[in-house]
Each structure stands twice: as structure tokens, then as C-alpha cells.
PDB file of C-alpha atoms in Angstrom:
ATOM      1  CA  UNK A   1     -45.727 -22.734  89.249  1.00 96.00           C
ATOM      2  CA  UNK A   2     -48.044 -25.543  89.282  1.00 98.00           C
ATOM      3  CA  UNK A   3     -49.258 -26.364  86.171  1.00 98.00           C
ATOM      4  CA  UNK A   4     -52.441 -28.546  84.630  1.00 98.00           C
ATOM      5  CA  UNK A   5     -51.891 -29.354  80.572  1.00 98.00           C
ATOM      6  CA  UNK A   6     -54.520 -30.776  78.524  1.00 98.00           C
ATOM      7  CA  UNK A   7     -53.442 -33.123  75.851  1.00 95.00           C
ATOM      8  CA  UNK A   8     -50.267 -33.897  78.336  1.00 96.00           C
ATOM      9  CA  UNK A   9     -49.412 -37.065  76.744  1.00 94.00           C
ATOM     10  CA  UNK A  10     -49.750 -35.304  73.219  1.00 92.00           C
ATOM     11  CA  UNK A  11     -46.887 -34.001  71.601  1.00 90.00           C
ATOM     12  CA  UNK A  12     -46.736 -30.691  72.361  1.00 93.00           C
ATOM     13  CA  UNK A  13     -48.130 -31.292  75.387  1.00 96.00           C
ATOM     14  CA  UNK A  14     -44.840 -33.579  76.846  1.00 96.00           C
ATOM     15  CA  UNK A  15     -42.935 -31.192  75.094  1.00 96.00           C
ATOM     16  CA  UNK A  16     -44.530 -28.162  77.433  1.00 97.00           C
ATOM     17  CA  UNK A  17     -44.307 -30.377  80.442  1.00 97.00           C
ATOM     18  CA  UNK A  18     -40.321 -31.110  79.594  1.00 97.00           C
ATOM     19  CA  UNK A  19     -39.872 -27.859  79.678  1.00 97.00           C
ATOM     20  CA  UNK A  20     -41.666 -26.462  82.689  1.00 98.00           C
ATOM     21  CA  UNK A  21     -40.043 -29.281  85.010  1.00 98.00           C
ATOM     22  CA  UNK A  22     -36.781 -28.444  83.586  1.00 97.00           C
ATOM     23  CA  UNK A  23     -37.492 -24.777  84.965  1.00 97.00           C
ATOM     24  CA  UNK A  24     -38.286 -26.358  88.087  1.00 97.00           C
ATOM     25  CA  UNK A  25     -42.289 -25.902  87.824  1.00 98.00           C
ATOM     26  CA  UNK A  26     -44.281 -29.106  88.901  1.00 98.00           C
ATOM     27  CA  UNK A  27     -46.870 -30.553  86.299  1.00 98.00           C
ATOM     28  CA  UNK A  28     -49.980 -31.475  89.159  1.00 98.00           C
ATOM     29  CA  UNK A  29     -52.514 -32.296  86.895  1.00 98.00           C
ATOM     30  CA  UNK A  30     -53.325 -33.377  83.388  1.00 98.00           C
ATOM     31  CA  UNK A  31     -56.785 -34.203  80.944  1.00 97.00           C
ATOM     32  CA  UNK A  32     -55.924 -36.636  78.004  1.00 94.00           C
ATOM     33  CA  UNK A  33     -58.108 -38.896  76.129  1.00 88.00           C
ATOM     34  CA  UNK A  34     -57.318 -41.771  78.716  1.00 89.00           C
ATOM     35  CA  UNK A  35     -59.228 -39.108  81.329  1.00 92.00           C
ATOM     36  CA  UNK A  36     -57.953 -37.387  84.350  1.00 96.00           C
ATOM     37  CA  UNK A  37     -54.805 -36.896  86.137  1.00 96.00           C
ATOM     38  CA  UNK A  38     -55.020 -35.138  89.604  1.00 97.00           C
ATOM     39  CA  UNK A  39     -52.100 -35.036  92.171  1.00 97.00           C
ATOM     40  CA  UNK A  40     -53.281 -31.308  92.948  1.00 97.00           C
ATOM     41  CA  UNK A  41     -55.171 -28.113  91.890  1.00 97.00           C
ATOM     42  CA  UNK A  42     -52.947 -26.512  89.280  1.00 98.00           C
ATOM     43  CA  UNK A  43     -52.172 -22.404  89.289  1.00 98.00           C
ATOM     44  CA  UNK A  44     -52.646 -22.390  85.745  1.00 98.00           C
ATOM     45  CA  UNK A  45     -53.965 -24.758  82.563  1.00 98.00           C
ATOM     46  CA  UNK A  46     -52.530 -25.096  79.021  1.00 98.00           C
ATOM     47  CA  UNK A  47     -54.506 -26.377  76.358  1.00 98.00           C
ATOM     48  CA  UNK A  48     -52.953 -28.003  72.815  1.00 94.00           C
ATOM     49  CA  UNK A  49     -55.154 -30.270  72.671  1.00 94.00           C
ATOM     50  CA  UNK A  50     -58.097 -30.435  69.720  1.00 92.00           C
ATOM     51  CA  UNK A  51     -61.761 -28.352  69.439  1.00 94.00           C
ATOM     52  CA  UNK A  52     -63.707 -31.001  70.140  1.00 94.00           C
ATOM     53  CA  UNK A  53     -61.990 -30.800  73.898  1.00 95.00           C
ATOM     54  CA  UNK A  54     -62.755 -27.363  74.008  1.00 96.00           C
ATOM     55  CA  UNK A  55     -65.463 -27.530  76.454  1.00 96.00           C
ATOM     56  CA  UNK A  56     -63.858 -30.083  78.758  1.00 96.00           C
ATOM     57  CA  UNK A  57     -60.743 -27.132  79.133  1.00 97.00           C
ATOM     58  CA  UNK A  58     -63.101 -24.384  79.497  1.00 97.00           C
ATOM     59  CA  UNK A  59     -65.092 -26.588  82.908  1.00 97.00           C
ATOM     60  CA  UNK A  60     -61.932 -27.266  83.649  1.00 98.00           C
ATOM     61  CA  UNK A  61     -60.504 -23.585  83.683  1.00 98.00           C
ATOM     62  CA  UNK A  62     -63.800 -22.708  85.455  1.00 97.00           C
ATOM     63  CA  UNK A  63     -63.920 -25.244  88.417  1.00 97.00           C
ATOM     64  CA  UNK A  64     -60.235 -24.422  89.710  1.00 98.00           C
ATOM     65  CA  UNK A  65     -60.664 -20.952  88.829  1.00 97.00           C
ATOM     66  CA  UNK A  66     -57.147 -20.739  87.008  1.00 98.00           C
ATOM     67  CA  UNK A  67     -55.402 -18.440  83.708  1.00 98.00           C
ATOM     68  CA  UNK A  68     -55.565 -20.345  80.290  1.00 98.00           C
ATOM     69  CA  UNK A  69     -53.167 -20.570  78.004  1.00 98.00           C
ATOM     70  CA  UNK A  70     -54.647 -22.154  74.586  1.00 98.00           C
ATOM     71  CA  UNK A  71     -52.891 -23.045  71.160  1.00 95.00           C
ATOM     72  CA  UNK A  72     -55.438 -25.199  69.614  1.00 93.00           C
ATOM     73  CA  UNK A  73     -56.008 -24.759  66.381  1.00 88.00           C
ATOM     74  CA  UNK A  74     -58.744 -25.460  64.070  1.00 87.00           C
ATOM     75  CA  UNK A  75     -61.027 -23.896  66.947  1.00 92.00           C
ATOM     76  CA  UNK A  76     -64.744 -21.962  65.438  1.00 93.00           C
ATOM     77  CA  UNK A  77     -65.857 -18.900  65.898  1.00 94.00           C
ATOM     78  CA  UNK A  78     -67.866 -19.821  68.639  1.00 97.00           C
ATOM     79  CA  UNK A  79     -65.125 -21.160  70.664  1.00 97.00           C
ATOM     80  CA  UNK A  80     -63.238 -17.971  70.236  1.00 96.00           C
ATOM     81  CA  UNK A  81     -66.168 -16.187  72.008  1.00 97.00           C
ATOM     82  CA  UNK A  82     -66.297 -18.143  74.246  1.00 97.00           C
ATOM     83  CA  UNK A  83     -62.527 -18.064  74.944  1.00 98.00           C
ATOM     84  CA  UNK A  84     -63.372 -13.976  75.356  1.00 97.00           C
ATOM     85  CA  UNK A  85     -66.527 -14.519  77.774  1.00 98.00           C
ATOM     86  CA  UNK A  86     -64.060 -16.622  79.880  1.00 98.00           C
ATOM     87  CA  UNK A  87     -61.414 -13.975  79.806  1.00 98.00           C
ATOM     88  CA  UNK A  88     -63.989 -11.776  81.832  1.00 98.00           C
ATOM     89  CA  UNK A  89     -63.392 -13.323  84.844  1.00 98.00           C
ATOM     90  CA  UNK A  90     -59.850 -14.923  84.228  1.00 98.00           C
ATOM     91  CA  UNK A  91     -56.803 -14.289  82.208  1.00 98.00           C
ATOM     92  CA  UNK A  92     -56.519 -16.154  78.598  1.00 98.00           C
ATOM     93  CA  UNK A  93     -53.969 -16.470  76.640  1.00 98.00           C
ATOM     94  CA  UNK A  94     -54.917 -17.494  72.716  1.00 97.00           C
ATOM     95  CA  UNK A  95     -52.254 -17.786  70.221  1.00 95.00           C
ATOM     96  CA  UNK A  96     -52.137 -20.386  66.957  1.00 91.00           C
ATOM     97  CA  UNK A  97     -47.990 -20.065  67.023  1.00 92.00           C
ATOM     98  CA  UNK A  98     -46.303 -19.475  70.429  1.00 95.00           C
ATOM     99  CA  UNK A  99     -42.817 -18.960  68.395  1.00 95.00           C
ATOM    100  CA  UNK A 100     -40.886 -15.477  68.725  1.00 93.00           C
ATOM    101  CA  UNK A 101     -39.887 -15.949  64.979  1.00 95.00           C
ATOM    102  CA  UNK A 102     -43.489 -15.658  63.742  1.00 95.00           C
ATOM    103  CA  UNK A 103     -43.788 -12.858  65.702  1.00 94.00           C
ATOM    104  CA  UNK A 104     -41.095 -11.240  63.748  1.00 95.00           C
ATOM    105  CA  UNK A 105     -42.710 -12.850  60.298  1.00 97.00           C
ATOM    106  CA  UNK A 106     -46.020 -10.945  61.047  1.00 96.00           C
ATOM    107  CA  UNK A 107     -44.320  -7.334  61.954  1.00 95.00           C
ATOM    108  CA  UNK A 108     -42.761  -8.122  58.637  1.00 97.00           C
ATOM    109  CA  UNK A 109     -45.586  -8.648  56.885  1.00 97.00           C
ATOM    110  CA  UNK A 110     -47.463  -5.879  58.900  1.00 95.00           C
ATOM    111  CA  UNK A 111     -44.110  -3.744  57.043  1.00 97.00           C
ATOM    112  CA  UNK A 112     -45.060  -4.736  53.648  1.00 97.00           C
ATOM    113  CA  UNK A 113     -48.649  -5.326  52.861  1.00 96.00           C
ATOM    114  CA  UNK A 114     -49.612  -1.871  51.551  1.00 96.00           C
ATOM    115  CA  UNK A 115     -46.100  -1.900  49.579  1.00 97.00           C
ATOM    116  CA  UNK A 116     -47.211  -4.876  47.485  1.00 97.00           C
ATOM    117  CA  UNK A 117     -50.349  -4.024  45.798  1.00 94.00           C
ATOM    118  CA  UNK A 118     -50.886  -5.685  42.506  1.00 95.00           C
ATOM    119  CA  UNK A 119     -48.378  -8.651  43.313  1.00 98.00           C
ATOM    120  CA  UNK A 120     -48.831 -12.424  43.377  1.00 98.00           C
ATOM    121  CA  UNK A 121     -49.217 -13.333  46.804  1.00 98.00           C
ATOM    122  CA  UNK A 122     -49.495 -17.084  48.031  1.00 98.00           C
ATOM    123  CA  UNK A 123     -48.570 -18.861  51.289  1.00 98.00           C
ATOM    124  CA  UNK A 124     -47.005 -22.732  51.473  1.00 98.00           C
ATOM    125  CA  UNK A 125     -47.547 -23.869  55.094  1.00 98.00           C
ATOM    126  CA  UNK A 126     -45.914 -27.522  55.996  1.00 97.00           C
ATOM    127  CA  UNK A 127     -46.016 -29.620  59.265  1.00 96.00           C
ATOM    128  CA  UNK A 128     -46.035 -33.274  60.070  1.00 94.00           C
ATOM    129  CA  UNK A 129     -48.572 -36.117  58.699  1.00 94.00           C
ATOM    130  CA  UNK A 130     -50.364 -36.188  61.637  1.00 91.00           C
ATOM    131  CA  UNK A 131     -51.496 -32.696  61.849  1.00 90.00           C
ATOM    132  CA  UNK A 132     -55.208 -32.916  61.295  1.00 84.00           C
ATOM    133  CA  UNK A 133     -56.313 -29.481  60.809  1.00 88.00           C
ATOM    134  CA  UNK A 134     -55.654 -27.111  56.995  1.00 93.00           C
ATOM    135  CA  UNK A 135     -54.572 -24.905  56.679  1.00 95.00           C
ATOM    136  CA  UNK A 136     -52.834 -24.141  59.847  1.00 93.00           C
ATOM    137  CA  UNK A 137     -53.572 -21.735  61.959  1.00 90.00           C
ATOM    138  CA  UNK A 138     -50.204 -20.031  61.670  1.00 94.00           C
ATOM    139  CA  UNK A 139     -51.054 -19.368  57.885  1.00 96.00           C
ATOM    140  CA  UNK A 140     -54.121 -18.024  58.860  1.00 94.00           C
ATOM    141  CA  UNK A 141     -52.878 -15.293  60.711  1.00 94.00           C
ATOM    142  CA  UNK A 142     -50.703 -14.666  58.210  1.00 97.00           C
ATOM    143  CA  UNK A 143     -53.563 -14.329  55.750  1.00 97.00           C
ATOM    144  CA  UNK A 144     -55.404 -12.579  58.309  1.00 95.00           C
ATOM    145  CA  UNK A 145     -52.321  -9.611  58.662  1.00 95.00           C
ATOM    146  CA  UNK A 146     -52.144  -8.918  54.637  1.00 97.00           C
ATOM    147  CA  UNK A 147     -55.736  -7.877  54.798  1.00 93.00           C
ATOM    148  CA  UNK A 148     -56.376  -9.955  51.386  1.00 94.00           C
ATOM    149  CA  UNK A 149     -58.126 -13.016  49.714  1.00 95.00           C
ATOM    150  CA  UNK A 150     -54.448 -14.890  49.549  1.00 97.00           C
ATOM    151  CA  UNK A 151     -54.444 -18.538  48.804  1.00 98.00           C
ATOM    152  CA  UNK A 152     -52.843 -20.922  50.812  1.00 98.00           C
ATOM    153  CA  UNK A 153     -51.523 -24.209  50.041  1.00 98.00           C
ATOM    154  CA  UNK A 154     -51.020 -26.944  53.243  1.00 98.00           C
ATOM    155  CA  UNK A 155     -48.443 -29.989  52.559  1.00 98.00           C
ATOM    156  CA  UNK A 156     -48.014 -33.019  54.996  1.00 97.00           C
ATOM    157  CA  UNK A 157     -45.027 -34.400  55.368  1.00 97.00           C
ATOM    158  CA  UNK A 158     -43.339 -36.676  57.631  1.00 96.00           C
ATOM    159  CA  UNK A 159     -42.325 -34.957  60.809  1.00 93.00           C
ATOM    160  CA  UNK A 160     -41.864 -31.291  60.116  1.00 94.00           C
ATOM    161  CA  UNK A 161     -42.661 -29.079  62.959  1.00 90.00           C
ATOM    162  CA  UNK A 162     -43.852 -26.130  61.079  1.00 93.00           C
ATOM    163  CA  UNK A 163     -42.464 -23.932  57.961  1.00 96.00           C
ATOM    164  CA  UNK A 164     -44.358 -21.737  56.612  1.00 98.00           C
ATOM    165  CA  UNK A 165     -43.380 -19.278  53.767  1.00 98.00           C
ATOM    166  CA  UNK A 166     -44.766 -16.467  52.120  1.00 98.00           C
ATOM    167  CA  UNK A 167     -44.639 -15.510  48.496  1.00 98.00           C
ATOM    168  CA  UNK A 168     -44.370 -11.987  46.645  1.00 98.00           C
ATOM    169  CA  UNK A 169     -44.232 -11.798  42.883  1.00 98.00           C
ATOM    170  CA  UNK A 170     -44.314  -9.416  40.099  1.00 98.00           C
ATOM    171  CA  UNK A 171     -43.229  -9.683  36.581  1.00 98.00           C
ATOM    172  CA  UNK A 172     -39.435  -8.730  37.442  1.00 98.00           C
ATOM    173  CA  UNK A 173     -38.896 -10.156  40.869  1.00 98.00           C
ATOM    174  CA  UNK A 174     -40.010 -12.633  43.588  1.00 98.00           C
ATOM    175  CA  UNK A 175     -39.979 -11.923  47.450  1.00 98.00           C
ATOM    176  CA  UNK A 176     -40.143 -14.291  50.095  1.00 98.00           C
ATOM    177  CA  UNK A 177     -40.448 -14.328  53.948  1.00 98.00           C
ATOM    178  CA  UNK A 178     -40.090 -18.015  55.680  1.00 98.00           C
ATOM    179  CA  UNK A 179     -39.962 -19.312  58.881  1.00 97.00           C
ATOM    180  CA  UNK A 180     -39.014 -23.233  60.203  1.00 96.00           C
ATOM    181  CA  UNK A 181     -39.837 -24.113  63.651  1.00 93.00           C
ATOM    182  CA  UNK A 182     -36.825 -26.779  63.929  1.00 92.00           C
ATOM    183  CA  UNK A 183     -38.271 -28.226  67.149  1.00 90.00           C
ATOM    184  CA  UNK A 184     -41.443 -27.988  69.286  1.00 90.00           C
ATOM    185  CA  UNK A 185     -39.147 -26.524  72.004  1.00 93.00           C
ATOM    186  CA  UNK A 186     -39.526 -23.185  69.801  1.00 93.00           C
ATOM    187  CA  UNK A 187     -43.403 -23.309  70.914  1.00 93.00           C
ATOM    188  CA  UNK A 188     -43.164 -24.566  74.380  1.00 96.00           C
ATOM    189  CA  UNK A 189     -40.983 -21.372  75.266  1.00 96.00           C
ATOM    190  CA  UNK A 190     -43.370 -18.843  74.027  1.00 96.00           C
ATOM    191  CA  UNK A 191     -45.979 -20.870  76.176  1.00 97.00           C
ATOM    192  CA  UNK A 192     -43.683 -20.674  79.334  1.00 97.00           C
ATOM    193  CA  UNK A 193     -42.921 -16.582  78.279  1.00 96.00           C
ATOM    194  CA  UNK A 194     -47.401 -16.588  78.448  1.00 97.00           C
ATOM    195  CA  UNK A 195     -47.372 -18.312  81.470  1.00 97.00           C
ATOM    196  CA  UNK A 196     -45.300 -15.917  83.639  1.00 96.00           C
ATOM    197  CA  UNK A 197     -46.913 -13.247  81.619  1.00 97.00           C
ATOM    198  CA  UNK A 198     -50.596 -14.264  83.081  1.00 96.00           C
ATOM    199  CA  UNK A 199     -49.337 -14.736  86.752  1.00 89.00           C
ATOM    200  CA  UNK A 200     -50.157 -11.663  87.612  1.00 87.00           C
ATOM    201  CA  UNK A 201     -53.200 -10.391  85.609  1.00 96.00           C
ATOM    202  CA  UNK A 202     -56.387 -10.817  87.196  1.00 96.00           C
ATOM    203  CA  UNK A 203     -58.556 -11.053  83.716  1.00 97.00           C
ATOM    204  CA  UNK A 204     -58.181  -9.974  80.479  1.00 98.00           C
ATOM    205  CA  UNK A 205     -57.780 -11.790  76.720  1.00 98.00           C
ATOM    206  CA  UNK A 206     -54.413 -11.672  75.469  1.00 98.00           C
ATOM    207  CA  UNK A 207     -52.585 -13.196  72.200  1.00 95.00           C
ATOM    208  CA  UNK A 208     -48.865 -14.118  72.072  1.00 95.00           C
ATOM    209  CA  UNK A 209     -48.325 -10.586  70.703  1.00 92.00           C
ATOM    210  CA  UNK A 210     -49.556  -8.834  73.965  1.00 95.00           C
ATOM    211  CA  UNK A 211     -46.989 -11.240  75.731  1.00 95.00           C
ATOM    212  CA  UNK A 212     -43.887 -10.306  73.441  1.00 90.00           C
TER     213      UNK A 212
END
């Protein structure tokens, strides 16, 4: 595969391009704040980069004609539908975590929701001090899958990669469901999982759910 990452000098984004070249897939081209790199015209384009580059990725994904994979977070509503217009003619993939585990976290949660009526319900998200976006968009969906008003509270810290933990509580007992991303290597594989996923679909808008 040849690949195209925006934000490739990011974070996440070295750690994606690590981890395709380790697979033996050639990074060909790259958009970062310093501008363009082109060697060639990549096969597909992954985005973890910020909203404000949003557009730039969608020209991008438009002039070469390529599948998207996208983990920005912090993106608006109008961004999202535009993410789905786009999917009309190629294949997106849109996610906020690209882990397995919080894949496993939401069926849980999916499990319990209508079991817990009448508890105290909070979420604690935590990542690194340079995350600029609260709360994440991992808590989010987590919100977003107990179908309730749940409040959520967002700590910076150092270097953390990402825990986030839910909270059950009545008067007699507390429950809790966590998750700790120990390395970005945890996200990078779910993007490489989306990436052979979207190799063969012509169109179509997919989370990281569709690709487990």
C-alpha cells in the first residue's frame, strides 16, 4: 500500500507511518503544517491531524481520488457531513478511538445501559498536556452509547496516551469499566486493520466498528 498521512510529523501521525513501513507499506506523501510532501500519488490518506485542516484533507482526498481514514477529533457537525457527502463517491473511514479495547468498552456499555437506571453515572477521560481538544472524543462516544445527559470530567496530564473510565454508583455499590491505551501503537493498528478494510470498497461511510 502506498500511503499519504496528514499531520505525518505529528505524533500519531509518525506513529502510523512506523507502523505501516514496518509492514512493508511505503509512506509517498505527506501534508503537515511545514506544507507538502510528494514523492508519489498515495492509494489511500489518513488524517490525525486537527479541524481546522479539515478542508485541506478533504481537496486532498478529492484530487487523487483515494479512501480516507480520519481520527480527528474535536471535528463539527458540519465536517461530519461533509465526511458523509465525501463517502458518496469514496470510502471513509471515521472513528475518534481506533483501539480494539474501546471497542470492547462500548459493547460493554451497550450491555449495561438499560440495567443502570437511577445510578450515578460519570466519565473521567485523561490524555497528555498537549491534547487540545475536551472532552475527548473517545468520552463522547461513550456518552453518546448510554443514551444519557452523563457528565464528563477531562484531566491533562503529562504524557498519558488515553484512559478513560466509566463510573456506576448506587447507594450500596460502585461499578466501573476502564480502559488505558499504554502506547499510540494501540491506535495505529486499528488504523492499519481500516486501511486493509477500505481497499476494496468502492464508497461507503464506515466507523471503526464496521471494521472490527
Amino acid at each position: 500500500m502506498k500511503i499519504g498521512i496528514v499531520g505525518y510529523k505529528g505524533r500519531m501521525g509518525k506513529e502510523i507511518k512506523d507502523l505501516f513501513e514496518e509492514k512493508n507499506h511505503e509512506f509517498v506523501w505527506g501534508y503537515d503544517k511545514d506544507g507538502e510532501y510528494f514523492q508519489e500519488t498515495p492509494q489511500i490518506i489518513i488524517d490525525f491531524s486537527l479541524p481546522e485542516v479539515f478542508e485541506k484533507t478533504e481537496d486532498y482526498v478529492k484530487k487523487f481520488n483515494v479512501p480516507l481514514i480520519i481520527g480527528t477529533t474535536g471535528l463539527q457537525d458540519e465536517q461530519i457531513e461533509a465526511l458523509k457527502a465525501l463517502a458518496k463517491d469514496v470510502p471513509v473511514v471515521q472513528s475518534y478511538n481506533f483501539s480494539i479495547g474501546i471497542q470492547l468498552f462500548l459493547k460493554m456499555v451497550d450491555f449495561l445501559k438499560d440495567k443502570i437506571d437511577g445510578w450515578d453515572i460519570e466519565i473521567v477521560e485523561t490524555h497528555h498536556r498537549f491534547k487540545k481538544d475536551k472532552p475527548s472524543g473517545t468520552a463522547k462516544m461513550i456518552k453518546e452509547s448510554l443514551d444519557k445527559d452523563v457528565p464528563i470530567s477531562s484531566l491533562r496530564l503529562g504524557n498519558v496516551a488515553g484512559d478513560h473510565v466509566l463510573y456506576m454508583a448506587n447507594l450500596g455499590e460502585v461499578l466501573s469499566i476502564s480502559h488505558r491505551a499504554l502506547s499510540r501503537r494501540a491506535f495505529a493498528e486499528g488504523v492499519l486493520k481500516s486501511a486493509e478494510f477500505v481497499t476494496n470498497k468502492k464508497n461507503g461511510y464506515f466507523t471503526f466498528t464496521d471494521v472490527i
